[in-house]
PDB file of C-alpha atoms in Angstrom:
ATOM      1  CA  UNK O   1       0.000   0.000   0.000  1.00 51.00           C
ATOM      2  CA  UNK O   2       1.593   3.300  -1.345  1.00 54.00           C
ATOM      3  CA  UNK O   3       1.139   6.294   0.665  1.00 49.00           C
ATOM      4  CA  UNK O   4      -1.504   8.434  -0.548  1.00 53.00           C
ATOM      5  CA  UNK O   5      -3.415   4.735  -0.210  1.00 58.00           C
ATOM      6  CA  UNK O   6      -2.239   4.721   3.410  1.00 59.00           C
ATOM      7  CA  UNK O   7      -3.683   8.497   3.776  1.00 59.00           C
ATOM      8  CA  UNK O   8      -6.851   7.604   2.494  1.00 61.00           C
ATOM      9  CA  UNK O   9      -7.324   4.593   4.444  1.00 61.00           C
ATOM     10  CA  UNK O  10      -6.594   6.514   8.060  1.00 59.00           C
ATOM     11  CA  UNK O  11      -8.830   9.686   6.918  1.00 63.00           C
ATOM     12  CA  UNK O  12     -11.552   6.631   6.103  1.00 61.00           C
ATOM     13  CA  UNK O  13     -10.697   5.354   9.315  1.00 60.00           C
ATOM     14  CA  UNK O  14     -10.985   8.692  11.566  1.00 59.00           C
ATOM     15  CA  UNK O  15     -14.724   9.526   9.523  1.00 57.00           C
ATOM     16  CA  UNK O  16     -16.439   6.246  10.868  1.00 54.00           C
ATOM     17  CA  UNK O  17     -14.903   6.472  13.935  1.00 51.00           C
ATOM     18  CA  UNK O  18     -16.172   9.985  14.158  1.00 48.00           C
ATOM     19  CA  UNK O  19     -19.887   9.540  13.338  1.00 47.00           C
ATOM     20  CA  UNK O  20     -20.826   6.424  15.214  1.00 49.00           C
ATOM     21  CA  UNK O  21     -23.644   8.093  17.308  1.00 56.00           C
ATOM     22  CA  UNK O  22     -25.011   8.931  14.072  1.00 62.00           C
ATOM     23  CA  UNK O  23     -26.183   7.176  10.585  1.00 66.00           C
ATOM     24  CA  UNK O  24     -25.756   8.514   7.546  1.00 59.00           C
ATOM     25  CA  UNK O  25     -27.641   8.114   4.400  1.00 58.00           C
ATOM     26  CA  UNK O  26     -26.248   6.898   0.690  1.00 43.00           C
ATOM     27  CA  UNK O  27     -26.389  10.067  -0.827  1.00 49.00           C
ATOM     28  CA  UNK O  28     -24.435  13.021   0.841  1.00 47.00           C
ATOM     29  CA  UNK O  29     -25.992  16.305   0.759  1.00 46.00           C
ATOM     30  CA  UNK O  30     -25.622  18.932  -1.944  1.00 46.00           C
ATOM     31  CA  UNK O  31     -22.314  21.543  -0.864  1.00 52.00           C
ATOM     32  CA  UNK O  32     -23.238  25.194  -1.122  1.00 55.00           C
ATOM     33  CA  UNK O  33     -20.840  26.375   1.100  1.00 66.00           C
ATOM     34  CA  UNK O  34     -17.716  25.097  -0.323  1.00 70.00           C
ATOM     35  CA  UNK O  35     -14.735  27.180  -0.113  1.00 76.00           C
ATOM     36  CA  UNK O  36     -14.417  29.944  -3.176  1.00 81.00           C
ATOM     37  CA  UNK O  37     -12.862  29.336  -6.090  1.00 86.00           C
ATOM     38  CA  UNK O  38      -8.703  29.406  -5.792  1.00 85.00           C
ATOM     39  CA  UNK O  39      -8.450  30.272  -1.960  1.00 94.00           C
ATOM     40  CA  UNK O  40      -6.276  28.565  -0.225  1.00 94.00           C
ATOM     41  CA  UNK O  41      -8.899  26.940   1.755  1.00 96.00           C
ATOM     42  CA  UNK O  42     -10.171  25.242  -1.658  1.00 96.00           C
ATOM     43  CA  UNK O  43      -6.924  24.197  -2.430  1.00 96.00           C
ATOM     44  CA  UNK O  44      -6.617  22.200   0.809  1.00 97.00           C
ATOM     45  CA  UNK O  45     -10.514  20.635   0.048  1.00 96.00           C
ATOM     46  CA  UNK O  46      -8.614  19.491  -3.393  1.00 96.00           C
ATOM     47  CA  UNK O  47      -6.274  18.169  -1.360  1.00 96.00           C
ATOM     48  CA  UNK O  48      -7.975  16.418   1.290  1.00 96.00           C
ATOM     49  CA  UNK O  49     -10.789  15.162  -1.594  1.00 95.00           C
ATOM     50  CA  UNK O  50      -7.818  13.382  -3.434  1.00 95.00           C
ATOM     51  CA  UNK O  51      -5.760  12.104  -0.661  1.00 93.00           C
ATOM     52  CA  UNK O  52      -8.936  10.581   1.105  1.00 90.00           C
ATOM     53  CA  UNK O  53     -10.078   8.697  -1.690  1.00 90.00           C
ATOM     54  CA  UNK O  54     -13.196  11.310  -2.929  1.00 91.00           C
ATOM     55  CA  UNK O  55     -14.559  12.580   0.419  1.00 90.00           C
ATOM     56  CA  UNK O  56     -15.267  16.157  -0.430  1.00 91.00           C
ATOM     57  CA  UNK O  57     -14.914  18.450   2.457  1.00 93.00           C
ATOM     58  CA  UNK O  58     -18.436  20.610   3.189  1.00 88.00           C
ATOM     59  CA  UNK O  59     -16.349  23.630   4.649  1.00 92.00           C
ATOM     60  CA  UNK O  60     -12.628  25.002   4.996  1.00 96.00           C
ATOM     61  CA  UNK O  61     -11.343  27.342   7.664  1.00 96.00           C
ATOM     62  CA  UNK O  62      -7.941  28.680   8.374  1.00 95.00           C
ATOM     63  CA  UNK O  63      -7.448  27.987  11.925  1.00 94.00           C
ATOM     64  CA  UNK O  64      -5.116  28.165  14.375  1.00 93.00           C
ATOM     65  CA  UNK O  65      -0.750  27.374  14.315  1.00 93.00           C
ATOM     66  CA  UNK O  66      -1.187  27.423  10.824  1.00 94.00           C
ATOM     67  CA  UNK O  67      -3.932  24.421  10.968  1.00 97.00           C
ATOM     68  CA  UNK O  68      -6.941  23.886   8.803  1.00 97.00           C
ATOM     69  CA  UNK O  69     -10.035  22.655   9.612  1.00 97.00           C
ATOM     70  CA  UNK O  70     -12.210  20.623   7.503  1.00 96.00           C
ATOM     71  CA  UNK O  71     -15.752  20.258   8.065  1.00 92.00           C
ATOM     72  CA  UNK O  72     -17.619  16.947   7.337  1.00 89.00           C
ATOM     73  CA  UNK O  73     -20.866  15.469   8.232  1.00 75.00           C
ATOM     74  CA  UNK O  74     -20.816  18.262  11.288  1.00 76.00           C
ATOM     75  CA  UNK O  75     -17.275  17.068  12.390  1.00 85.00           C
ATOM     76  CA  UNK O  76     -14.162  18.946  12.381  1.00 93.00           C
ATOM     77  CA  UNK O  77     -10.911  17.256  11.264  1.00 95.00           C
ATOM     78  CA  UNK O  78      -6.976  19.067  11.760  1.00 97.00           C
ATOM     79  CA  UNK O  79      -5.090  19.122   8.831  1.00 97.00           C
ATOM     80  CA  UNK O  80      -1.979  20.828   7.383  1.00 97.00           C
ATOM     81  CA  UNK O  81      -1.592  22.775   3.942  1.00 96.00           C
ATOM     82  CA  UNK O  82      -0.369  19.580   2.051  1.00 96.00           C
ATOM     83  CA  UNK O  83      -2.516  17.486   4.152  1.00 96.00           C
ATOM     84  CA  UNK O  84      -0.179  15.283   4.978  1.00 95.00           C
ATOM     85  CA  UNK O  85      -2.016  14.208   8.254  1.00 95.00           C
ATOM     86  CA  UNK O  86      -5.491  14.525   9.713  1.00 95.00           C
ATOM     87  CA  UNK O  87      -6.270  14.652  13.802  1.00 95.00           C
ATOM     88  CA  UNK O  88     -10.035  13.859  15.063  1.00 93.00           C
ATOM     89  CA  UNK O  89     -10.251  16.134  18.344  1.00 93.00           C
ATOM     90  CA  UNK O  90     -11.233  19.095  19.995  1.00 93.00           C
ATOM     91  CA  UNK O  91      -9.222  21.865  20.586  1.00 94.00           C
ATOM     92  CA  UNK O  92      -8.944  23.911  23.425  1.00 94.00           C
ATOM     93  CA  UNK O  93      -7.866  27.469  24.788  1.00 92.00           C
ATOM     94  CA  UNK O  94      -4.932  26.536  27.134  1.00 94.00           C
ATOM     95  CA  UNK O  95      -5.584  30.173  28.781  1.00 93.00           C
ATOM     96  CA  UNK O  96      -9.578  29.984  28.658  1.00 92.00           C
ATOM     97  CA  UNK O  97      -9.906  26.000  28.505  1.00 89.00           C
ATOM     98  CA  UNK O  98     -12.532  27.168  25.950  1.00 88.00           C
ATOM     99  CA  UNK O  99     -13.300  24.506  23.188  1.00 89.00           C
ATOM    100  CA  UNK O 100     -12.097  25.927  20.119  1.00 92.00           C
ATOM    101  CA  UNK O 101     -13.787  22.866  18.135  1.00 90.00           C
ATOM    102  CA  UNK O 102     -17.163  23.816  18.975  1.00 83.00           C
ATOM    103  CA  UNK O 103     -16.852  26.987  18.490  1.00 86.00           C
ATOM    104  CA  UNK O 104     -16.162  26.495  15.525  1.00 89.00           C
ATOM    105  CA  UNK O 105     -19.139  24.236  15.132  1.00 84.00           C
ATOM    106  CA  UNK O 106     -21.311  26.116  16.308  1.00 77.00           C
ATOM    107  CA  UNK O 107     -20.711  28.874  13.876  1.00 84.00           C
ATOM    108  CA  UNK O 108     -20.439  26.600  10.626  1.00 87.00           C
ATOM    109  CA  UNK O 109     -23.500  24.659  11.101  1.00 83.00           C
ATOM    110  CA  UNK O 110     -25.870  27.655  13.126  1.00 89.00           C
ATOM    111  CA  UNK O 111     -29.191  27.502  11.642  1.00 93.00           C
ATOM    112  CA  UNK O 112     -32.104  30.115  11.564  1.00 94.00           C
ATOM    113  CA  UNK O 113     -34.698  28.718  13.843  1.00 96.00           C
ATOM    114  CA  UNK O 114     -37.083  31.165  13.674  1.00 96.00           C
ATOM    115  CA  UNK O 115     -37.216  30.457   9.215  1.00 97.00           C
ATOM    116  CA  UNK O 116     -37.189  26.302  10.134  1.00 98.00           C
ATOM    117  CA  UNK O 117     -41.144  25.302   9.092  1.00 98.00           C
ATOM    118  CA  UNK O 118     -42.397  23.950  12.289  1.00 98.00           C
ATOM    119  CA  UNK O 119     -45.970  22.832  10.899  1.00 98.00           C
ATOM    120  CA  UNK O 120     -43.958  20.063   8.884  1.00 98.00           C
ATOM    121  CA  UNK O 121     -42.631  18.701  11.931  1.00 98.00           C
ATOM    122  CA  UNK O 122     -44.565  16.344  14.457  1.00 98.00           C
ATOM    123  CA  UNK O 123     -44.870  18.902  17.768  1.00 98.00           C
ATOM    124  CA  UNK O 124     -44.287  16.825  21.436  1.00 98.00           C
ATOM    125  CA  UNK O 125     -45.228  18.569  24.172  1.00 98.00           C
ATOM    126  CA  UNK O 126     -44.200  17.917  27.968  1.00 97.00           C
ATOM    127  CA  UNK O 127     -45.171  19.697  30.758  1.00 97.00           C
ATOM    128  CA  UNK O 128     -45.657  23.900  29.804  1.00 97.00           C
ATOM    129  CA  UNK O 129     -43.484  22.989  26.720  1.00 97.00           C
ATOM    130  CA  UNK O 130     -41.496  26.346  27.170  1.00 97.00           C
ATOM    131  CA  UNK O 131     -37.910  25.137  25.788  1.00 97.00           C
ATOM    132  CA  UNK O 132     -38.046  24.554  22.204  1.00 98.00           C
ATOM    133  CA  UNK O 133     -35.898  22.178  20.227  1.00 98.00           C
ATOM    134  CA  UNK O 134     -35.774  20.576  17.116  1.00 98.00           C
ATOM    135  CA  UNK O 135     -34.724  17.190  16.204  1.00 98.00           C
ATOM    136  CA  UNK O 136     -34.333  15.424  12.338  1.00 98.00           C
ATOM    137  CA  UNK O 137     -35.035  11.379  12.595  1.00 98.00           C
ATOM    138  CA  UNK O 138     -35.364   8.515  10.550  1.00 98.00           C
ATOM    139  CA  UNK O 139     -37.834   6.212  11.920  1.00 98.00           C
ATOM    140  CA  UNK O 140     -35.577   3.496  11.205  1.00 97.00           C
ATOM    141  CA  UNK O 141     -32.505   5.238  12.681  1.00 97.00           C
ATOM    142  CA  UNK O 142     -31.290   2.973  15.963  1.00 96.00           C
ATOM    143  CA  UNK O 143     -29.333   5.942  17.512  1.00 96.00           C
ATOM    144  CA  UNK O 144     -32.365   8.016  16.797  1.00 97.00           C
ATOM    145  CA  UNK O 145     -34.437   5.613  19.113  1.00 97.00           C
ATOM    146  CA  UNK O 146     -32.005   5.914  21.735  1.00 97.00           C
ATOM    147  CA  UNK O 147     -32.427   9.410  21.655  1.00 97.00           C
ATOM    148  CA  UNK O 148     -35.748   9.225  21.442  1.00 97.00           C
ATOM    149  CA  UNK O 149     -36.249   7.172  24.708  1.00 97.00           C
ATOM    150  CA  UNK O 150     -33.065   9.457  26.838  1.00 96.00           C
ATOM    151  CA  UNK O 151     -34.939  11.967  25.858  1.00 97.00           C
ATOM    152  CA  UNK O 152     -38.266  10.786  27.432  1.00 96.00           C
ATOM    153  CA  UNK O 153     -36.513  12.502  30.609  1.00 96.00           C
ATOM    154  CA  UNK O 154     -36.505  15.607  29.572  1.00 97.00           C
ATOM    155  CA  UNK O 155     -39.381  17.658  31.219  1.00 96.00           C
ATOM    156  CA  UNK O 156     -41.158  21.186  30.445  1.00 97.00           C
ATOM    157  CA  UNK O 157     -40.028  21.042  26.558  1.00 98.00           C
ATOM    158  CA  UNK O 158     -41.408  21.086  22.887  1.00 98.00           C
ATOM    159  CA  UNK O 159     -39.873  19.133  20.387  1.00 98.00           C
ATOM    160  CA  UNK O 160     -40.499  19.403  16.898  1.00 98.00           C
ATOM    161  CA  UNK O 161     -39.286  16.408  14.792  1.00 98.00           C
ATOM    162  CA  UNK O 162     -38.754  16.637  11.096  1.00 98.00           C
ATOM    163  CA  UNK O 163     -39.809  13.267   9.969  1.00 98.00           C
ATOM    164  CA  UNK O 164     -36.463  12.740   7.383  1.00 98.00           C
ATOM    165  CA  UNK O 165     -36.493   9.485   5.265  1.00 97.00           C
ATOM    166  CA  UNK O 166     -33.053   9.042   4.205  1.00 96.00           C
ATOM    167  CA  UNK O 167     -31.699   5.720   5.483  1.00 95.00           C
ATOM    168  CA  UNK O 168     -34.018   3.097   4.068  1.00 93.00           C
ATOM    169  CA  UNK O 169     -36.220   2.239   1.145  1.00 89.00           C
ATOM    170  CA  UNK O 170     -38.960   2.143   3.776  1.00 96.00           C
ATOM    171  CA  UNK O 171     -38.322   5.128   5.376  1.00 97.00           C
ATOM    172  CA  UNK O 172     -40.654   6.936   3.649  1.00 97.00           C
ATOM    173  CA  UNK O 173     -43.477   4.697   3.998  1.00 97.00           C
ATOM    174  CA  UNK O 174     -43.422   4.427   7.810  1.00 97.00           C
ATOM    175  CA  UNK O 175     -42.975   8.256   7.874  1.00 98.00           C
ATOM    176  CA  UNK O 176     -45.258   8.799   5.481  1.00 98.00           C
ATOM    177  CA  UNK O 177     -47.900   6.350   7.833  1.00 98.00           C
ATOM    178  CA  UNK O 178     -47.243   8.222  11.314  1.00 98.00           C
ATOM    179  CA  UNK O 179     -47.500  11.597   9.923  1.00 98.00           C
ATOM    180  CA  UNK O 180     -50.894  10.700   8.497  1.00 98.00           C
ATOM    181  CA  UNK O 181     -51.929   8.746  11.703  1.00 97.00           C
ATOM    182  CA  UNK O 182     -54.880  10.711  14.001  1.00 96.00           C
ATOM    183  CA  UNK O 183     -52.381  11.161  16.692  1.00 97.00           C
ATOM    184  CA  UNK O 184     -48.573  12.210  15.007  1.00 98.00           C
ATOM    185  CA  UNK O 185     -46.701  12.479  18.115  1.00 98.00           C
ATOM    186  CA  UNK O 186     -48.405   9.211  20.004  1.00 98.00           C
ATOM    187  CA  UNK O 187     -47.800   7.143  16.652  1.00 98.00           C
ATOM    188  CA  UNK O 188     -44.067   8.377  16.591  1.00 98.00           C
ATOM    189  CA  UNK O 189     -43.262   7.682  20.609  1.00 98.00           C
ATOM    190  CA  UNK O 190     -45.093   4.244  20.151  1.00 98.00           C
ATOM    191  CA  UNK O 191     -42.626   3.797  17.056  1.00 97.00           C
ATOM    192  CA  UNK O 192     -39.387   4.496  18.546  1.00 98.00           C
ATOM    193  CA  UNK O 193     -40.895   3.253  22.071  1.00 97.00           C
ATOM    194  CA  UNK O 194     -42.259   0.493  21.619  1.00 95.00           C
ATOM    195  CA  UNK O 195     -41.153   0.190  18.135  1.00 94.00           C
ATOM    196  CA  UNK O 196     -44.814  -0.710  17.812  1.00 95.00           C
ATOM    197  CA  UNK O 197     -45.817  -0.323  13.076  1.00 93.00           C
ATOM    198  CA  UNK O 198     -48.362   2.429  11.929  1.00 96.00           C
ATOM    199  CA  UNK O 199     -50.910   1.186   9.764  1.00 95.00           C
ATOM    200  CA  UNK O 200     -50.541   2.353   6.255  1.00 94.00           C
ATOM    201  CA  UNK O 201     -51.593   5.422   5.017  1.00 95.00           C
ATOM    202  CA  UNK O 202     -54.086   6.344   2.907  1.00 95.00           C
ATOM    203  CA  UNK O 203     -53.129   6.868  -0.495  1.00 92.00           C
ATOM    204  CA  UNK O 204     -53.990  10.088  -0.966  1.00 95.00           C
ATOM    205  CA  UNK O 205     -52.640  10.870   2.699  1.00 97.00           C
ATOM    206  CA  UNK O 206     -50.529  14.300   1.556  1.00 97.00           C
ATOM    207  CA  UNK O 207     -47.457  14.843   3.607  1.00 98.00           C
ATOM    208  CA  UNK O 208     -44.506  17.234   4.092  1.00 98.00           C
ATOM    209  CA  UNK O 209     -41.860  14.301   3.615  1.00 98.00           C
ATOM    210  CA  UNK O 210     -39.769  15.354   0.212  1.00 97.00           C
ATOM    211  CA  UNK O 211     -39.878  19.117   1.564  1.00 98.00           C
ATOM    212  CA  UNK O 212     -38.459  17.941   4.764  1.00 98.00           C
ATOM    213  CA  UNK O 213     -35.947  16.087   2.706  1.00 97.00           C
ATOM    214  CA  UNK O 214     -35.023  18.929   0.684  1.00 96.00           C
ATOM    215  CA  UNK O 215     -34.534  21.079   4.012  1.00 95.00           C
ATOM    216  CA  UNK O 216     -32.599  18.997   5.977  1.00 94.00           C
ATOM    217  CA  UNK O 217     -30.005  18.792   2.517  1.00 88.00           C
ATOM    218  CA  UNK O 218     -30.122  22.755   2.378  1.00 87.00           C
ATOM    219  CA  UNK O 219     -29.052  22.412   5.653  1.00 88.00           C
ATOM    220  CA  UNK O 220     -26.518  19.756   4.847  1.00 80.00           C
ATOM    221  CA  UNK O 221     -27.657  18.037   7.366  1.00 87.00           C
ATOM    222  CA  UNK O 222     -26.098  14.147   6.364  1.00 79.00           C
ATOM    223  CA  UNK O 223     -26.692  11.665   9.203  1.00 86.00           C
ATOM    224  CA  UNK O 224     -30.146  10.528  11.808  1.00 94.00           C
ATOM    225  CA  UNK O 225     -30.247  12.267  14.570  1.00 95.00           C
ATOM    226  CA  UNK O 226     -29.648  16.063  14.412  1.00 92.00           C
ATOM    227  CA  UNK O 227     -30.491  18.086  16.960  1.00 95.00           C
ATOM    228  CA  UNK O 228     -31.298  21.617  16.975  1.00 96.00           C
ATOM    229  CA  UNK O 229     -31.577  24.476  19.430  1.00 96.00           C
ATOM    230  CA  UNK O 230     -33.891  27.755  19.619  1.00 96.00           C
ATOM    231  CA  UNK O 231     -30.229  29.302  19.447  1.00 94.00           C
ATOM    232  CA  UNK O 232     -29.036  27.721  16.246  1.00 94.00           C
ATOM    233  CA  UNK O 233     -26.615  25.606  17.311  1.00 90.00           C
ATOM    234  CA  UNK O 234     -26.977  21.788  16.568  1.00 88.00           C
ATOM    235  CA  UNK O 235     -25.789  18.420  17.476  1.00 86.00           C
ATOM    236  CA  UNK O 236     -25.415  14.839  15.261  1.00 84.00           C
ATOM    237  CA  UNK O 237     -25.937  12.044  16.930  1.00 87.00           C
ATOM    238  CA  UNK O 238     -27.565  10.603  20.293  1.00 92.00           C
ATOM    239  CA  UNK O 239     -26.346  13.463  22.126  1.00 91.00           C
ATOM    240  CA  UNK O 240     -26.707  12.177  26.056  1.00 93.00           C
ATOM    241  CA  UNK O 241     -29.294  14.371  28.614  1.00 96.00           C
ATOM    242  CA  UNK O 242     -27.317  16.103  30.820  1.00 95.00           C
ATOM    243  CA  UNK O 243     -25.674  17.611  27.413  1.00 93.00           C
ATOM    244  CA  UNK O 244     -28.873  18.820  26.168  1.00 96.00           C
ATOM    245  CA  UNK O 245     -30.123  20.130  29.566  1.00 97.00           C
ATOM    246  CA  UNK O 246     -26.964  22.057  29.094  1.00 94.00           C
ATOM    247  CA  UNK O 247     -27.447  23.269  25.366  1.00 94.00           C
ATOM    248  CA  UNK O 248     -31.076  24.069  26.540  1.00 96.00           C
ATOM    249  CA  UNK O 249     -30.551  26.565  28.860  1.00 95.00           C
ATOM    250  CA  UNK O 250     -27.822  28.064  26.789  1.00 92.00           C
ATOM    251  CA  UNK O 251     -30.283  28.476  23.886  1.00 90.00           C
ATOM    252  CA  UNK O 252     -32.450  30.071  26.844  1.00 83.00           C
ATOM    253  CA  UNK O 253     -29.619  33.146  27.726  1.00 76.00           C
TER     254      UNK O 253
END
């Protein structure tokens, strides 16, 4: 095995090691925020794209000690200008201890809450509902139903999940069946409860599913679950309790 084979192999590596709370579709979302044109941050997403056998960065940033970091699939990966290595980590603020990796994160992937279109989303309410959060799920997404049930701890919140279809051939269907049951939000807890089957829709059952689709790609959101907050910020991934209590009340300030 030659080098750049080597290269490609480790980056291959550090992306499935990096995403295992999360699953990720076929097809990746379409890039619109891909470095411009001759930068040096493009040049570096050439780079990284060749060495790591295709994968094509979704963002570039010059970062710090002459670092650059590559965003993929809402992870951040450390590389040089030649790319000759890639580190999976956070980075911190010796001074500050503040973590320079989400920071980061939380600036590349911020979304607009207030545009996201709630009415295509199946609304759970518990207790006075008064924190607000948002969550993108596959109905046959196993680290989505782990969420799902951690989550059943949460108390005085609204969640708003965005039915998205991507993993399965029958991911549609059994969305497409809970969001046209009489109860959306007790069909989708049974489902990822109790992992109890919807009956089938009616044919002529419309439903929000290829719009939710196309959001969750302008988004670029690529992997089951996403989490996000009245704030903007997000998470991929079964992100545990305590760390949502925490992004909660943030989102709150």
């Amino acid at each position: 095995m030659n080098c750049l084979n080597r290269l490609a192999a480790a980056i291959a590596l550090a992306l499935a090691c990096s995403v295992a709370s999360a699953q990720t579709p076929a097809k990746p979302a379409v890039n619109k925020n891909a470095p411009v044109a001759g930068s040096p941050e493009a040049q570096v997403a050439a780079r990284f794209t060749e060495k790591s056998g295709g994968q094509k960065p979704d963002q570039v940033f010059k970062g710090r000690g002459g670092l650059y970091e590559v965003l993929i699939g809402g992870q951040i990966y450390y590389v040089d200008s030649d790319v000759s290595f890639v580190l999976a980590g956070r980075m911190f603020d010796p001074g500050t201890r503040e973590d320079l990796t989400q920071k980061r994160l939380d600036t590349a992937l911020k979304v607009d809450f207030k545009s996201l279109p709630l009415a295509q989303a199946v609304k759970t309410v518990r207790g006075d509902g008064s924190r607000v959060m948002v969550t993108f799920e596959d109905p046959n997404c196993g680290f989505c139903k782990r969420l799902w049930q951690n989550m059943a701890e949460l108390k005085n919140v609204t969640i708003y999940t965005f039915l998205y279809p991507i993993l399965s051939p029958d991911s549609m269907e059994k969305s497409k069946a809970i969001w046209c049951s009489k109860d959306r939000a007790a069909s989708w807890d049974e489902h990822m409860v109790q992992n109890k089957t919807t009956p089938a829709a009616a044919a002529d059952c419309k439903t929000p599913l290829e719009q939710n689709v196309a959001l969750g790609q302008q988004l670029g959101i690529n992997g089951t679950p996403t989490i996000v907050f009245a704030d903007g910020t997000r998470s991929a991934g079964a992100m545990p309790v305590p760390a949502i209590e925490q992004r909660l009340a943030a989102a709150k300030k």
